[in-house]
PDB file of C-alpha atoms in Angstrom:
ATOM      1  CA  MET A   1    -158.102  -5.868 -89.363  1.00 34.00           C
ATOM      2  CA  THR A   2    -154.718  -7.325 -88.230  1.00 35.00           C
ATOM      3  CA  THR A   3    -151.929  -9.508 -90.731  1.00 40.00           C
ATOM      4  CA  PRO A   4    -151.913 -12.800 -89.391  1.00 51.00           C
ATOM      5  CA  SER A   5    -148.371 -13.704 -88.558  1.00 69.00           C
ATOM      6  CA  VAL A   6    -146.157 -16.251 -90.853  1.00 75.00           C
ATOM      7  CA  PRO A   7    -143.094 -18.022 -89.975  1.00 82.00           C
ATOM      8  CA  SER A   8    -139.916 -17.122 -90.518  1.00 83.00           C
ATOM      9  CA  LEU A   9    -138.019 -20.171 -92.405  1.00 85.00           C
ATOM     10  CA  HIS A  10    -134.277 -19.143 -91.724  1.00 83.00           C
ATOM     11  CA  CYS A  11    -133.761 -21.568 -94.977  1.00 88.00           C
ATOM     12  CA  PRO A  12    -130.809 -19.614 -96.983  1.00 89.00           C
ATOM     13  CA  PRO A  13    -130.655 -20.447-100.492  1.00 93.00           C
ATOM     14  CA  GLY A  14    -128.797 -23.590-101.185  1.00 90.00           C
ATOM     15  CA  THR A  15    -129.893 -25.595 -97.910  1.00 89.00           C
ATOM     16  CA  LYS A  16    -130.462 -28.935 -97.953  1.00 87.00           C
ATOM     17  CA  MET A  17    -134.145 -30.300 -98.160  1.00 90.00           C
ATOM     18  CA  ILE A  18    -135.810 -33.420 -98.126  1.00 90.00           C
ATOM     19  CA  LEU A  19    -139.241 -33.349-100.031  1.00 92.00           C
ATOM     20  CA  GLU A  20    -141.694 -36.431 -99.619  1.00 91.00           C
ATOM     21  CA  VAL A  21    -144.632 -36.119-102.143  1.00 90.00           C
ATOM     22  CA  ALA A  22    -147.838 -37.673-101.827  1.00 84.00           C
ATOM     23  CA  GLY A  23    -147.833 -41.097-104.033  1.00 83.00           C
ATOM     24  CA  ILE A  24    -143.575 -40.852-104.202  1.00 84.00           C
ATOM     25  CA  GLU A  25    -142.380 -43.555-101.590  1.00 81.00           C
ATOM     26  CA  ASP A  26    -138.845 -42.475-101.348  1.00 83.00           C
ATOM     27  CA  LYS A  27    -137.880 -39.773 -99.534  1.00 86.00           C
ATOM     28  CA  LEU A  28    -136.453 -36.891-102.241  1.00 91.00           C
ATOM     29  CA  GLN A  29    -133.094 -34.902-101.938  1.00 89.00           C
ATOM     30  CA  SER A  30    -133.586 -31.038-103.095  1.00 93.00           C
ATOM     31  CA  LEU A  31    -131.802 -28.056-102.108  1.00 93.00           C
ATOM     32  CA  CYS A  32    -133.645 -24.500-101.347  1.00 95.00           C
ATOM     33  CA  VAL A  33    -133.667 -21.469-104.237  1.00 96.00           C
ATOM     34  CA  GLY A  34    -135.356 -19.138-101.949  1.00 95.00           C
ATOM     35  CA  TYR A  35    -138.883 -18.004-101.147  1.00 94.00           C
ATOM     36  CA  LEU A  36    -140.985 -15.011-100.930  1.00 93.00           C
ATOM     37  CA  ARG A  37    -142.349 -14.747 -97.351  1.00 89.00           C
ATOM     38  CA  SER A  38    -146.314 -15.678 -97.151  1.00 89.00           C
ATOM     39  CA  ARG A  39    -146.496 -16.327-100.422  1.00 93.00           C
ATOM     40  CA  CYS A  40    -144.202 -19.497-101.829  1.00 96.00           C
ATOM     41  CA  VAL A  41    -141.283 -21.529-101.192  1.00 97.00           C
ATOM     42  CA  ILE A  42    -138.912 -22.493-104.188  1.00 97.00           C
ATOM     43  CA  THR A  43    -136.882 -25.889-103.847  1.00 97.00           C
ATOM     44  CA  GLN A  44    -134.739 -27.437-106.925  1.00 96.00           C
ATOM     45  CA  MET A  45    -136.376 -30.422-108.519  1.00 95.00           C
ATOM     46  CA  PRO A  46    -134.520 -33.412-107.091  1.00 92.00           C
ATOM     47  CA  LEU A  47    -132.259 -35.423-109.438  1.00 87.00           C
ATOM     48  CA  LEU A  48    -133.829 -38.542-110.623  1.00 86.00           C
ATOM     49  CA  ALA A  49    -133.396 -41.019-112.966  1.00 82.00           C
ATOM     50  CA  GLU A  50    -135.284 -40.548-116.148  1.00 80.00           C
ATOM     51  CA  ALA A  51    -138.342 -43.330-115.083  1.00 77.00           C
ATOM     52  CA  GLN A  52    -138.052 -42.119-111.694  1.00 83.00           C
ATOM     53  CA  ARG A  53    -138.240 -38.227-112.944  1.00 85.00           C
ATOM     54  CA  GLU A  54    -141.413 -38.959-115.214  1.00 86.00           C
ATOM     55  CA  ALA A  55    -142.917 -40.485-112.590  1.00 86.00           C
ATOM     56  CA  LEU A  56    -142.794 -37.186-110.328  1.00 90.00           C
ATOM     57  CA  TYR A  57    -143.535 -35.124-113.320  1.00 89.00           C
ATOM     58  CA  GLN A  58    -147.070 -36.978-113.147  1.00 89.00           C
ATOM     59  CA  ILE A  59    -147.695 -36.512-109.203  1.00 90.00           C
ATOM     60  CA  LEU A  60    -146.577 -32.646-108.891  1.00 92.00           C
ATOM     61  CA  TYR A  61    -149.701 -31.152-109.836  1.00 92.00           C
ATOM     62  CA  PRO A  62    -151.299 -27.933-108.425  1.00 94.00           C
ATOM     63  CA  ASN A  63    -152.351 -28.597-104.880  1.00 94.00           C
ATOM     64  CA  ALA A  64    -150.117 -31.739-104.616  1.00 93.00           C
ATOM     65  CA  ALA A  65    -149.478 -32.566-101.412  1.00 93.00           C
ATOM     66  CA  VAL A  66    -145.236 -32.362-100.155  1.00 95.00           C
ATOM     67  CA  ILE A  67    -143.699 -32.268 -96.794  1.00 93.00           C
ATOM     68  CA  ALA A  68    -140.607 -30.359 -96.408  1.00 93.00           C
ATOM     69  CA  ARG A  69    -137.196 -30.650 -94.138  1.00 89.00           C
ATOM     70  CA  TYR A  70    -134.558 -29.205 -93.523  1.00 87.00           C
ATOM     71  CA  LEU A  71    -131.611 -28.515 -90.827  1.00 78.00           C
ATOM     72  CA  HIS A  72    -131.697 -25.404 -88.857  1.00 74.00           C
ATOM     73  CA  GLU A  73    -128.931 -24.826 -85.770  1.00 62.00           C
ATOM     74  CA  GLY A  74    -129.645 -28.919 -84.728  1.00 56.00           C
ATOM     75  CA  THR A  75    -132.989 -28.857 -85.095  1.00 69.00           C
ATOM     76  CA  VAL A  76    -134.837 -30.647 -87.961  1.00 76.00           C
ATOM     77  CA  ILE A  77    -137.549 -28.031 -89.004  1.00 85.00           C
ATOM     78  CA  GLY A  78    -140.489 -29.258 -91.344  1.00 89.00           C
ATOM     79  CA  PHE A  79    -143.568 -28.089 -93.090  1.00 93.00           C
ATOM     80  CA  SER A  80    -146.415 -29.355 -95.104  1.00 93.00           C
ATOM     81  CA  ALA A  81    -147.225 -27.532 -98.387  1.00 95.00           C
ATOM     82  CA  LYS A  82    -148.587 -28.266-101.812  1.00 95.00           C
ATOM     83  CA  VAL A  83    -147.222 -27.506-104.836  1.00 96.00           C
ATOM     84  CA  ILE A  84    -147.908 -24.512-107.321  1.00 96.00           C
ATOM     85  CA  LYS A  85    -146.344 -25.369-110.093  1.00 95.00           C
ATOM     86  CA  TRP A  86    -142.880 -26.694-111.384  1.00 95.00           C
ATOM     87  CA  ILE A  87    -140.871 -25.716-114.531  1.00 94.00           C
ATOM     88  CA  GLN A  88    -138.094 -26.599-116.448  1.00 92.00           C
ATOM     89  CA  VAL A  89    -136.987 -23.444-117.862  1.00 92.00           C
ATOM     90  CA  PRO A  90    -134.734 -21.958-117.527  1.00 93.00           C
ATOM     91  CA  PHE A  91    -133.730 -24.131-114.356  1.00 93.00           C
ATOM     92  CA  PRO A  92    -135.965 -27.262-113.269  1.00 93.00           C
ATOM     93  CA  LEU A  93    -137.295 -25.974-110.480  1.00 96.00           C
ATOM     94  CA  ILE A  94    -140.903 -26.489-108.172  1.00 97.00           C
ATOM     95  CA  PHE A  95    -143.082 -23.842-106.297  1.00 98.00           C
ATOM     96  CA  LEU A  96    -144.556 -24.732-103.134  1.00 97.00           C
ATOM     97  CA  THR A  97    -146.848 -22.913-100.691  1.00 97.00           C
ATOM     98  CA  TYR A  98    -145.430 -21.190 -98.237  1.00 96.00           C
ATOM     99  CA  PRO A  99    -146.208 -22.924 -94.718  1.00 93.00           C
ATOM    100  CA  PRO A 100    -148.581 -21.349 -91.867  1.00 89.00           C
ATOM    101  CA  ARG A 101    -146.759 -23.289 -89.399  1.00 89.00           C
ATOM    102  CA  LEU A 102    -143.705 -25.045 -88.429  1.00 89.00           C
ATOM    103  CA  GLU A 103    -142.880 -28.251 -86.998  1.00 84.00           C
ATOM    104  CA  SER A 104    -139.431 -29.229 -85.409  1.00 74.00           C
ATOM    105  CA  MET A 105    -137.647 -31.907 -83.745  1.00 62.00           C
ATOM    106  CA  ASP A 106    -134.228 -30.714 -81.796  1.00 52.00           C
ATOM    107  CA  LEU A 107    -131.419 -33.737 -81.877  1.00 47.00           C
ATOM    108  CA  ARG A 108    -130.987 -33.797 -78.434  1.00 49.00           C
ATOM    109  CA  ARG A 109    -128.016 -35.112 -76.880  1.00 53.00           C
ATOM    110  CA  HIS A 110    -129.889 -35.297 -73.505  1.00 57.00           C
ATOM    111  CA  LYS A 111    -132.503 -37.359 -72.269  1.00 67.00           C
ATOM    112  CA  ARG A 112    -135.877 -36.198 -71.643  1.00 73.00           C
ATOM    113  CA  VAL A 113    -137.852 -36.670 -68.171  1.00 82.00           C
ATOM    114  CA  SER A 114    -141.615 -36.303 -68.061  1.00 83.00           C
ATOM    115  CA  CYS A 115    -142.345 -33.780 -64.487  1.00 87.00           C
ATOM    116  CA  CYS A 116    -144.687 -31.535 -63.348  1.00 89.00           C
ATOM    117  CA  PHE A 117    -143.527 -28.443 -62.331  1.00 91.00           C
ATOM    118  CA  PRO A 118    -145.427 -25.175 -61.776  1.00 92.00           C
ATOM    119  CA  GLY A 119    -143.860 -22.690 -63.865  1.00 92.00           C
ATOM    120  CA  GLN A 120    -144.141 -18.996 -65.830  1.00 92.00           C
ATOM    121  CA  ALA A 121    -143.120 -17.986 -68.926  1.00 93.00           C
ATOM    122  CA  ARG A 122    -142.735 -14.572 -70.401  1.00 91.00           C
ATOM    123  CA  LEU A 123    -142.636 -12.898 -73.941  1.00 89.00           C
ATOM    124  CA  GLY A 124    -142.076  -9.518 -74.166  1.00 84.00           C
ATOM    125  CA  GLU A 125    -144.987  -7.746 -72.000  1.00 83.00           C
ATOM    126  CA  ALA A 126    -147.246 -11.218 -72.073  1.00 84.00           C
ATOM    127  CA  SER A 127    -146.967 -13.362 -68.832  1.00 89.00           C
ATOM    128  CA  LEU A 128    -148.215 -16.772 -69.309  1.00 91.00           C
ATOM    129  CA  ALA A 129    -148.316 -19.143 -65.680  1.00 93.00           C
ATOM    130  CA  GLY A 130    -148.230 -23.046 -66.910  1.00 94.00           C
ATOM    131  CA  MET A 131    -146.445 -25.968 -66.083  1.00 94.00           C
ATOM    132  CA  VAL A 132    -143.010 -27.426 -67.272  1.00 93.00           C
ATOM    133  CA  LEU A 133    -144.389 -30.986 -68.545  1.00 91.00           C
ATOM    134  CA  ASP A 134    -140.537 -32.527 -69.647  1.00 87.00           C
ATOM    135  CA  LEU A 135    -137.110 -31.535 -68.874  1.00 87.00           C
ATOM    136  CA  SER A 136    -133.829 -31.956 -70.323  1.00 85.00           C
ATOM    137  CA  LEU A 137    -130.252 -30.256 -69.726  1.00 83.00           C
ATOM    138  CA  SER A 138    -131.153 -28.634 -73.359  1.00 86.00           C
ATOM    139  CA  GLY A 139    -134.578 -27.623 -73.446  1.00 89.00           C
ATOM    140  CA  CYS A 140    -137.878 -28.240 -71.956  1.00 91.00           C
ATOM    141  CA  GLN A 141    -142.107 -27.965 -72.591  1.00 93.00           C
ATOM    142  CA  PHE A 142    -144.081 -25.347 -71.436  1.00 94.00           C
ATOM    143  CA  SER A 143    -147.826 -26.009 -71.224  1.00 94.00           C
ATOM    144  CA  THR A 144    -150.475 -23.199 -70.514  1.00 93.00           C
ATOM    145  CA  ILE A 145    -154.271 -22.641 -70.904  1.00 91.00           C
ATOM    146  CA  VAL A 146    -155.124 -19.346 -72.380  1.00 86.00           C
ATOM    147  CA  ASP A 147    -158.267 -17.577 -72.862  1.00 83.00           C
ATOM    148  CA  GLY A 148    -158.943 -16.298 -76.306  1.00 77.00           C
ATOM    149  CA  PRO A 149    -156.654 -16.493 -79.374  1.00 77.00           C
ATOM    150  CA  PRO A 150    -152.961 -17.414 -77.924  1.00 75.00           C
ATOM    151  CA  PRO A 151    -149.965 -15.238 -78.132  1.00 80.00           C
ATOM    152  CA  PRO A 152    -148.151 -14.444 -81.102  1.00 83.00           C
ATOM    153  CA  ILE A 153    -145.610 -17.202 -80.397  1.00 88.00           C
ATOM    154  CA  ARG A 154    -143.175 -17.971 -83.078  1.00 87.00           C
ATOM    155  CA  VAL A 155    -140.182 -20.362 -83.766  1.00 87.00           C
ATOM    156  CA  ASP A 156    -137.067 -18.524 -82.982  1.00 88.00           C
ATOM    157  CA  ASP A 157    -138.871 -16.219 -80.423  1.00 91.00           C
ATOM    158  CA  VAL A 158    -137.065 -16.004 -77.105  1.00 92.00           C
ATOM    159  CA  MET A 159    -139.280 -16.456 -73.960  1.00 93.00           C
ATOM    160  CA  GLU A 160    -137.742 -15.911 -70.552  1.00 93.00           C
ATOM    161  CA  LEU A 161    -138.694 -19.206 -68.318  1.00 93.00           C
ATOM    162  CA  LYS A 162    -139.117 -19.195 -64.530  1.00 91.00           C
ATOM    163  CA  CYS A 163    -139.478 -22.078 -62.749  1.00 90.00           C
ATOM    164  CA  GLU A 164    -138.846 -23.563 -58.762  1.00 85.00           C
ATOM    165  CA  LEU A 165    -136.340 -26.002 -60.071  1.00 84.00           C
ATOM    166  CA  PHE A 166    -134.191 -23.545 -61.485  1.00 81.00           C
ATOM    167  CA  GLY A 167    -134.112 -21.366 -57.922  1.00 69.00           C
ATOM    168  CA  ALA A 168    -136.340 -19.120 -55.633  1.00 57.00           C
ATOM    169  CA  GLY A 169    -135.294 -15.827 -56.365  1.00 53.00           C
ATOM    170  CA  THR A 170    -137.775 -13.472 -58.369  1.00 47.00           C
ATOM    171  CA  ASP A 171    -134.949 -13.003 -61.206  1.00 59.00           C
ATOM    172  CA  ALA A 172    -134.409 -16.806 -61.700  1.00 73.00           C
ATOM    173  CA  ARG A 173    -135.372 -16.634 -65.631  1.00 85.00           C
ATOM    174  CA  ILE A 174    -133.804 -18.808 -67.728  1.00 91.00           C
ATOM    175  CA  PRO A 175    -133.560 -17.023 -71.839  1.00 92.00           C
ATOM    176  CA  CYS A 176    -135.322 -19.860 -74.324  1.00 94.00           C
ATOM    177  CA  ALA A 177    -135.602 -20.156 -77.575  1.00 93.00           C
ATOM    178  CA  VAL A 178    -138.632 -20.904 -78.977  1.00 92.00           C
ATOM    179  CA  MET A 179    -138.464 -24.610 -81.034  1.00 89.00           C
ATOM    180  CA  ARG A 180    -141.946 -25.651 -81.437  1.00 88.00           C
ATOM    181  CA  VAL A 181    -145.794 -24.076 -80.973  1.00 88.00           C
ATOM    182  CA  SER A 182    -148.962 -25.973 -80.691  1.00 85.00           C
ATOM    183  CA  ALA A 183    -152.288 -24.957 -79.908  1.00 82.00           C
ATOM    184  CA  SER A 184    -155.128 -26.747 -79.544  1.00 80.00           C
ATOM    185  CA  GLY A 185    -158.328 -25.708 -78.037  1.00 79.00           C
ATOM    186  CA  HIS A 186    -157.336 -23.371 -75.260  1.00 85.00           C
ATOM    187  CA  ARG A 187    -154.316 -25.388 -74.693  1.00 89.00           C
ATOM    188  CA  LEU A 188    -150.906 -24.001 -75.386  1.00 90.00           C
ATOM    189  CA  GLU A 189    -147.768 -26.136 -75.633  1.00 92.00           C
ATOM    190  CA  VAL A 190    -144.674 -24.368 -76.512  1.00 93.00           C
ATOM    191  CA  GLY A 191    -141.244 -26.318 -76.845  1.00 92.00           C
ATOM    192  CA  LEU A 192    -138.088 -24.459 -75.301  1.00 93.00           C
ATOM    193  CA  LYS A 193    -134.253 -24.289 -76.217  1.00 91.00           C
ATOM    194  CA  PHE A 194    -132.510 -23.139 -72.813  1.00 91.00           C
ATOM    195  CA  ARG A 195    -130.171 -20.542 -74.396  1.00 90.00           C
ATOM    196  CA  THR A 196    -128.114 -19.839 -71.360  1.00 86.00           C
ATOM    197  CA  LEU A 197    -128.075 -21.820 -67.935  1.00 85.00           C
ATOM    198  CA  PRO A 198    -126.661 -20.386 -64.711  1.00 84.00           C
ATOM    199  CA  PRO A 199    -124.287 -22.641 -63.151  1.00 83.00           C
ATOM    200  CA  ALA A 200    -126.832 -22.878 -59.893  1.00 83.00           C
ATOM    201  CA  ALA A 201    -129.574 -23.843 -62.090  1.00 85.00           C
ATOM    202  CA  ARG A 202    -127.475 -26.013 -64.385  1.00 82.00           C
ATOM    203  CA  ASP A 203    -126.647 -27.951 -61.195  1.00 80.00           C
ATOM    204  CA  SER A 204    -130.144 -27.935 -59.380  1.00 83.00           C
ATOM    205  CA  LEU A 205    -131.787 -29.152 -63.253  1.00 84.00           C
ATOM    206  CA  GLY A 206    -128.690 -31.775 -63.290  1.00 79.00           C
ATOM    207  CA  THR A 207    -129.667 -33.150 -59.978  1.00 80.00           C
ATOM    208  CA  TYR A 208    -133.096 -33.561 -60.278  1.00 82.00           C
ATOM    209  CA  LEU A 209    -132.579 -34.843 -64.043  1.00 80.00           C
ATOM    210  CA  GLU A 210    -129.869 -37.912 -62.061  1.00 72.00           C
ATOM    211  CA  ALA A 211    -132.279 -38.656 -59.781  1.00 75.00           C
ATOM    212  CA  ALA A 212    -135.516 -38.878 -62.049  1.00 73.00           C
ATOM    213  CA  LEU A 213    -133.504 -41.333 -64.622  1.00 64.00           C
ATOM    214  CA  SER A 214    -132.336 -43.283 -62.127  1.00 59.00           C
ATOM    215  CA  VAL A 215    -135.787 -44.217 -60.965  1.00 54.00           C
ATOM    216  CA  LEU A 216    -137.030 -44.234 -64.398  1.00 53.00           C
ATOM    217  CA  SER A 217    -134.049 -46.248 -65.981  1.00 47.00           C
TER     218      SER A 217
END
């Protein structure tokens, strides 16, 4: 029996976190205290006025739904969790379930354009044929159809992407960091951020985006 993969948070102690607790309208500012991978995430109890604090205590019952977000290298990482328990002594802390998956939103400086280019992504020895569905100067979305269980792709994994837009050479592969992974049925979508773009690939991509944006804007 294989152990299911769990994501790495990359959220060191002291990282600022925003908590959204079911039943509380306001977003709550907190700090990550630490985590035990696959077991729990520990955050600081948000600092609130007394009346708000009492209301929060009433809502932080076991299994209460929480959404947590934090910033990692310019990308907002979010996950859904449930309250395990909270304590006041020796320090006011909240224990959350460890997330089975992460969602990310790249704070992009570049406009993204929808497209449909054949491409091929490689992770280790695994090679996936699919389509590049949108592009910017900083990254893209890659979509593929898989038979059986999806490959174990995680946020921060490094994938190599080949697309005719980057060049026709067999070695024209662009190293990318995985920023988002979404699987639905047989469809697998991966959000990728370019780690490096060779000058020729960057010029080709820039020319395409400029032309596309001039038509779409």
